[in-house]
Amino acid sequence: MNYGLIQFNFSAVNKNKALDKLTTMLVDEKVIGNKDNFLKALLAREAQSTTGVGVLSMTFGAVSKAPHGGIFAIAVGVVSNPIMYLLALVLGSVLGAILLIVSLNLGKKVEK
């Protein structure tokens, strides 16, 4: 793990600018070779779907300093509104499960 890649005071005006800024950092640190190809693939993946957890937590005013920390972010106290953050995790997980089930069932219908 390269601890130099951890960003504590990171800011960007939107998600695409944040991804661009992080991708530039990865190129500068020689983690990836081609910024354009990596960023294009990253943005394509982001356009596919979301679990909704991030949207829900922002809607509920629950900010996490460790956005991928899940329930552990609550345990270490880096979440501004732990109850609403937990609710966002639960609702986002349920939404993600429902979307997965629906997409798998649609895929089976197409195969027949």
PDB file of C-alpha atoms in Angstrom:
ATOM      1  CA  MET A   1       0.000   0.000   0.000  1.00  0.00           C
ATOM      2  CA  ASN A   2       1.292   3.419  -0.952  1.00  0.00           C
ATOM      3  CA  TYR A   3       0.317   5.726   1.914  1.00  0.00           C
ATOM      4  CA  GLY A   4       1.443   8.694  -0.160  1.00  0.00           C
ATOM      5  CA  LEU A   5      -1.662   8.223  -2.299  1.00  0.00           C
ATOM      6  CA  ILE A   6      -4.045   8.862   0.609  1.00  0.00           C
ATOM      7  CA  GLN A   7      -5.641  12.299   0.270  1.00  0.00           C
ATOM      8  CA  PHE A   8      -6.852  13.932   3.500  1.00  0.00           C
ATOM      9  CA  ASN A   9      -7.590  17.497   2.357  1.00  0.00           C
ATOM     10  CA  PHE A  10      -8.988  16.671  -1.060  1.00  0.00           C
ATOM     11  CA  SER A  11     -11.574  18.871  -2.724  1.00  0.00           C
ATOM     12  CA  ALA A  12     -13.191  19.109  -6.138  1.00  0.00           C
ATOM     13  CA  VAL A  13     -16.227  20.888  -7.540  1.00  0.00           C
ATOM     14  CA  ASN A  14     -17.880  17.694  -8.833  1.00  0.00           C
ATOM     15  CA  LYS A  15     -17.367  13.960  -9.258  1.00  0.00           C
ATOM     16  CA  ASN A  16     -15.795  14.175 -12.722  1.00  0.00           C
ATOM     17  CA  LYS A  17     -13.284  16.792 -11.571  1.00  0.00           C
ATOM     18  CA  ALA A  18     -12.475  14.641  -8.543  1.00  0.00           C
ATOM     19  CA  LEU A  19     -11.888  11.563 -10.700  1.00  0.00           C
ATOM     20  CA  ASP A  20      -9.741  13.591 -13.094  1.00  0.00           C
ATOM     21  CA  LYS A  21      -7.673  14.980 -10.214  1.00  0.00           C
ATOM     22  CA  LEU A  22      -7.197  11.528  -8.651  1.00  0.00           C
ATOM     23  CA  THR A  23      -6.317   9.980 -12.014  1.00  0.00           C
ATOM     24  CA  THR A  24      -3.663  12.669 -12.567  1.00  0.00           C
ATOM     25  CA  MET A  25      -2.218  11.830  -9.157  1.00  0.00           C
ATOM     26  CA  LEU A  26      -2.053   8.128 -10.097  1.00  0.00           C
ATOM     27  CA  VAL A  27      -0.197   8.975 -13.308  1.00  0.00           C
ATOM     28  CA  ASP A  28       2.211  11.280 -11.450  1.00  0.00           C
ATOM     29  CA  GLU A  29       2.938   8.488  -8.948  1.00  0.00           C
ATOM     30  CA  LYS A  30       3.377   6.008 -11.830  1.00  0.00           C
ATOM     31  CA  VAL A  31       0.550   3.773 -10.608  1.00  0.00           C
ATOM     32  CA  ILE A  32      -1.090   3.903 -14.043  1.00  0.00           C
ATOM     33  CA  GLY A  33       0.466   4.686 -17.407  1.00  0.00           C
ATOM     34  CA  ASN A  34      -2.267   6.182 -19.563  1.00  0.00           C
ATOM     35  CA  LYS A  35      -4.492   8.791 -17.945  1.00  0.00           C
ATOM     36  CA  ASP A  36      -6.935   9.109 -20.848  1.00  0.00           C
ATOM     37  CA  ASN A  37      -7.659   5.376 -21.157  1.00  0.00           C
ATOM     38  CA  PHE A  38      -7.960   4.919 -17.402  1.00  0.00           C
ATOM     39  CA  LEU A  39     -10.221   7.949 -16.959  1.00  0.00           C
ATOM     40  CA  LYS A  40     -12.407   6.912 -19.890  1.00  0.00           C
ATOM     41  CA  ALA A  41     -12.897   3.429 -18.390  1.00  0.00           C
ATOM     42  CA  LEU A  42     -13.494   4.889 -14.939  1.00  0.00           C
ATOM     43  CA  LEU A  43     -16.149   7.318 -16.194  1.00  0.00           C
ATOM     44  CA  ALA A  44     -17.813   4.543 -18.206  1.00  0.00           C
ATOM     45  CA  ARG A  45     -18.074   2.429 -15.048  1.00  0.00           C
ATOM     46  CA  GLU A  46     -19.437   5.368 -13.062  1.00  0.00           C
ATOM     47  CA  ALA A  47     -22.091   5.932 -15.738  1.00  0.00           C
ATOM     48  CA  GLN A  48     -23.358   2.343 -15.451  1.00  0.00           C
ATOM     49  CA  SER A  49     -24.909   2.429 -11.997  1.00  0.00           C
ATOM     50  CA  THR A  50     -24.681   3.459  -8.381  1.00  0.00           C
ATOM     51  CA  THR A  51     -25.812   1.752  -5.198  1.00  0.00           C
ATOM     52  CA  GLY A  52     -27.421   4.952  -4.028  1.00  0.00           C
ATOM     53  CA  VAL A  53     -25.620   4.921  -0.672  1.00  0.00           C
ATOM     54  CA  GLY A  54     -23.633   8.073  -1.465  1.00  0.00           C
ATOM     55  CA  VAL A  55     -26.684   9.936  -2.740  1.00  0.00           C
ATOM     56  CA  LEU A  56     -28.738   8.931   0.281  1.00  0.00           C
ATOM     57  CA  SER A  57     -26.048   9.835   2.791  1.00  0.00           C
ATOM     58  CA  MET A  58     -25.619  13.285   1.194  1.00  0.00           C
ATOM     59  CA  THR A  59     -29.397  13.761   1.181  1.00  0.00           C
ATOM     60  CA  PHE A  60     -29.522  12.857   4.861  1.00  0.00           C
ATOM     61  CA  GLY A  61     -26.651  15.213   5.696  1.00  0.00           C
ATOM     62  CA  ALA A  62     -24.429  12.336   6.785  1.00  0.00           C
ATOM     63  CA  VAL A  63     -20.887  13.133   5.676  1.00  0.00           C
ATOM     64  CA  SER A  64     -18.162  10.524   6.006  1.00  0.00           C
ATOM     65  CA  LYS A  65     -14.448  11.315   5.994  1.00  0.00           C
ATOM     66  CA  ALA A  66     -13.966   7.677   4.973  1.00  0.00           C
ATOM     67  CA  PRO A  67     -16.568   7.222   2.193  1.00  0.00           C
ATOM     68  CA  HIS A  68     -15.802   3.547   1.600  1.00  0.00           C
ATOM     69  CA  GLY A  69     -15.499   2.765   5.297  1.00  0.00           C
ATOM     70  CA  GLY A  70     -19.068   1.516   5.572  1.00  0.00           C
ATOM     71  CA  ILE A  71     -20.147   0.629   9.079  1.00  0.00           C
ATOM     72  CA  PHE A  72     -16.543   0.874  10.290  1.00  0.00           C
ATOM     73  CA  ALA A  73     -16.604   4.621   9.545  1.00  0.00           C
ATOM     74  CA  ILE A  74     -19.315   4.922  12.189  1.00  0.00           C
ATOM     75  CA  ALA A  75     -17.303   2.885  14.688  1.00  0.00           C
ATOM     76  CA  VAL A  76     -14.241   5.120  14.414  1.00  0.00           C
ATOM     77  CA  GLY A  77     -16.282   8.312  14.544  1.00  0.00           C
ATOM     78  CA  VAL A  78     -15.616   9.843  11.131  1.00  0.00           C
ATOM     79  CA  VAL A  79     -19.306  10.253  10.205  1.00  0.00           C
ATOM     80  CA  SER A  80     -21.167  13.509  10.904  1.00  0.00           C
ATOM     81  CA  ASN A  81     -24.617  11.936  11.368  1.00  0.00           C
ATOM     82  CA  PRO A  82     -24.193   8.245  12.296  1.00  0.00           C
ATOM     83  CA  ILE A  83     -27.897   7.307  12.475  1.00  0.00           C
ATOM     84  CA  MET A  84     -28.725   8.736   9.058  1.00  0.00           C
ATOM     85  CA  TYR A  85     -25.506   7.304   7.610  1.00  0.00           C
ATOM     86  CA  LEU A  86     -26.511   3.854   8.843  1.00  0.00           C
ATOM     87  CA  LEU A  87     -29.976   4.331   7.342  1.00  0.00           C
ATOM     88  CA  ALA A  88     -28.369   5.301   4.020  1.00  0.00           C
ATOM     89  CA  LEU A  89     -26.205   2.138   4.140  1.00  0.00           C
ATOM     90  CA  VAL A  90     -29.229  -0.068   4.779  1.00  0.00           C
ATOM     91  CA  LEU A  91     -31.456   1.580   2.161  1.00  0.00           C
ATOM     92  CA  GLY A  92     -28.655   1.691  -0.414  1.00  0.00           C
ATOM     93  CA  SER A  93     -27.880  -1.983   0.159  1.00  0.00           C
ATOM     94  CA  VAL A  94     -31.529  -2.951  -0.230  1.00  0.00           C
ATOM     95  CA  LEU A  95     -31.800  -0.831  -3.386  1.00  0.00           C
ATOM     96  CA  GLY A  96     -28.638  -2.404  -4.802  1.00  0.00           C
ATOM     97  CA  ALA A  97     -29.938  -5.922  -4.043  1.00  0.00           C
ATOM     98  CA  ILE A  98     -33.266  -5.189  -5.727  1.00  0.00           C
ATOM     99  CA  LEU A  99     -31.553  -3.787  -8.812  1.00  0.00           C
ATOM    100  CA  LEU A 100     -29.268  -6.819  -8.969  1.00  0.00           C
ATOM    101  CA  ILE A 101     -32.201  -9.255  -8.726  1.00  0.00           C
ATOM    102  CA  VAL A 102     -34.159  -7.379 -11.401  1.00  0.00           C
ATOM    103  CA  SER A 103     -31.184  -7.224 -13.766  1.00  0.00           C
ATOM    104  CA  LEU A 104     -30.434 -10.933 -13.293  1.00  0.00           C
ATOM    105  CA  ASN A 105     -34.052 -11.827 -13.997  1.00  0.00           C
ATOM    106  CA  LEU A 106     -34.108  -9.617 -17.102  1.00  0.00           C
ATOM    107  CA  GLY A 107     -30.940 -11.337 -18.286  1.00  0.00           C
ATOM    108  CA  LYS A 108     -32.593 -14.758 -17.939  1.00  0.00           C
ATOM    109  CA  LYS A 109     -35.594 -13.610 -19.996  1.00  0.00           C
ATOM    110  CA  VAL A 110     -33.317 -12.372 -22.784  1.00  0.00           C
ATOM    111  CA  GLU A 111     -31.473 -15.721 -22.911  1.00  0.00           C
ATOM    112  CA  LYS A 112     -34.677 -17.737 -23.439  1.00  0.00           C
TER     113      LYS A 112
END
